[in-house]
XYZ file of C-alpha atoms in Angstrom:
157
model
C -11.883 -3.231 -19.277
C -11.164 -0.843 -16.223
C -8.996 1.889 -16.096
C -8.044 3.537 -12.532
C -7.890 7.561 -13.043
C -7.800 8.517 -9.330
C -5.943 7.115 -6.090
C -4.723 7.915 -2.843
C -2.567 6.376 -0.059
C -3.469 5.742 3.430
C -1.439 3.375 6.163
C -2.543 2.125 9.210
C -1.985 -0.349 12.367
C -3.853 -2.223 14.728
C -3.444 -4.569 17.651
C -5.652 -7.629 18.891
C -5.756 -10.065 21.721
C -7.686 -12.387 19.563
C -6.381 -12.890 16.449
C -3.932 -11.749 13.414
C -7.175 -11.419 11.418
C -8.373 -8.945 13.890
C -5.297 -7.162 14.180
C -5.297 -6.735 10.347
C -9.148 -5.375 10.604
C -8.341 -3.219 13.127
C -5.149 -1.909 10.784
C -7.398 -1.264 7.890
C -10.063 0.601 10.492
C -7.276 2.941 11.040
C -6.635 3.462 7.464
C -10.029 4.378 6.752
C -10.887 1.320 4.524
C -12.121 -1.255 6.454
C -15.669 -1.279 5.594
C -15.016 -1.967 1.361
C -14.288 -4.933 -0.069
C -10.549 -4.776 -1.085
C -9.461 -6.627 -4.046
C -5.658 -6.637 -4.627
C -3.697 -5.883 -8.228
C -0.626 -5.379 -9.059
C 1.410 -2.327 -9.578
C 1.215 -0.393 -12.640
C -0.265 3.283 -12.551
C -1.056 4.088 -15.898
C 0.645 7.102 -16.941
C -2.314 10.121 -16.374
C -3.666 9.072 -13.064
C -3.765 11.579 -10.682
C -3.471 11.274 -6.859
C -5.985 12.905 -4.049
C -6.482 13.204 -0.536
C -7.703 10.651 0.961
C -11.385 10.119 1.836
C -14.223 7.580 2.935
C -15.873 5.549 0.308
C -19.093 3.971 -0.097
C -19.828 1.450 2.244
C -19.659 -2.425 0.646
C -17.632 -0.729 -2.396
C -15.383 -3.317 -4.530
C -11.898 -1.265 -4.419
C -8.761 -1.963 -5.986
C -5.920 -1.656 -4.089
C -2.023 -2.521 -3.937
C -1.263 -3.216 -0.734
C 1.314 -4.082 1.476
C 0.361 -5.702 4.991
C 2.143 -7.546 8.000
C 1.284 -9.737 11.006
C 2.531 -11.190 13.829
C 2.266 -12.376 17.188
C 4.289 -10.034 19.641
C 6.487 -9.191 21.038
C 8.043 -7.540 17.910
C 8.408 -4.701 15.830
C 6.646 -5.013 12.207
C 6.749 -2.583 9.668
C 5.461 -2.590 5.899
C 5.810 0.046 3.087
C 5.169 1.164 -0.532
C 6.522 3.213 -2.793
C 5.161 4.720 -5.903
C 6.094 6.950 -8.893
C 4.379 8.217 -12.290
C 6.471 7.837 -15.071
C 6.180 7.019 -19.005
C 4.994 4.423 -20.389
C 3.390 4.020 -17.250
C 4.268 4.397 -13.678
C 4.904 1.925 -10.801
C 3.824 0.967 -7.323
C 6.121 -1.494 -5.122
C 5.623 -3.146 -1.682
C 8.014 -4.257 1.223
C 6.350 -6.701 3.443
C 9.210 -8.156 5.902
C 10.299 -4.867 7.835
C 11.090 -5.019 11.397
C 11.334 -0.600 11.372
C 9.970 1.978 8.992
C 13.840 2.787 8.348
C 14.295 -0.902 7.222
C 11.386 -0.511 5.359
C 12.401 2.620 2.980
C 15.554 1.241 2.489
C 14.443 -1.490 1.419
C 12.413 0.098 -0.925
C 14.922 2.220 -2.469
C 16.995 -0.958 -3.598
C 13.973 -2.720 -4.897
C 13.417 0.977 -7.115
C 17.191 0.350 -8.439
C 16.429 -3.039 -9.520
C 13.478 -1.736 -11.175
C 15.381 1.195 -12.897
C 18.300 -1.272 -14.305
C 15.872 -4.300 -15.631
C 12.998 -1.788 -16.962
C 13.059 0.600 -19.877
C 10.718 3.057 -18.126
C 10.842 7.210 -17.265
C 9.825 7.627 -13.778
C 9.086 10.569 -11.563
C 10.879 10.501 -7.842
C 9.530 7.812 -6.221
C 7.418 8.782 -2.749
C 7.347 6.525 0.184
C 4.913 5.568 2.940
C 5.819 2.979 5.654
C 3.782 1.935 9.172
C 5.568 0.480 11.899
C 4.226 -1.107 15.024
C 5.636 -2.183 18.539
C 3.546 -5.285 19.076
C 3.395 -6.198 22.777
C 3.628 -10.047 24.083
C -0.071 -11.478 24.452
C -1.351 -9.154 21.165
C -1.362 -9.779 17.663
C -0.223 -7.009 15.484
C -1.140 -6.010 11.855
C 0.482 -2.978 9.908
C -1.071 -1.851 6.279
C -0.476 0.466 3.549
C -2.308 1.015 0.363
C -2.647 2.561 -2.513
C -6.414 3.016 -3.333
C -7.738 3.199 -6.970
C -10.645 5.474 -5.816
C -12.100 6.508 -9.072
C -12.144 4.010 -12.444
C -13.128 4.485 -15.684
C -14.770 1.269 -17.533
C -13.468 0.936 -21.453
C -14.828 -0.965 -23.847
C-alpha cells in the first residue's frame, strides 16, 4: 500500500496540426509533466497531505495524478479544470472535463461541490480551483490539462 504525502497542481495547453495525441503531449509539456509516466487515480486526499510548489520530477518516473483533460479539433473553445479541498476524514478532488470556457468549468465545479457536500459526511476546507482554456483554431487539434500531481509517496506495510 502507498500513501501520498505531498502534491502540487499544474495546468497546460497545447496545439498540434498532426493529432489530438500530439496536442495532449504539448499540453503536458506546457504543464511541465511530459517526461514522466502518468498513472491516473481517483480523487481522495489523505487528511495530512501537504501542498507544495510545482517542481520538476525525475524523467521516466511513475507518477500518480488526478487529472482533468480535454481534446478537440478546432475551431472550438475548450476548457477543463479541477478543484480540491483538504478535510476530515479525508480531502477530495473533483474534475470537470467538458468546459467551453474557464467560467463554465469553474461554475460546473462549484455545482459538483454542492452535490458532494449534500451526499457525503465530510468536513472540508474551502475548495481551491484551477482551470485552463484554449481557443483552438481551424485546422488544429487542441488539448487542455489540469493535474494534481502526487509528488511524494510513502510505502506502507
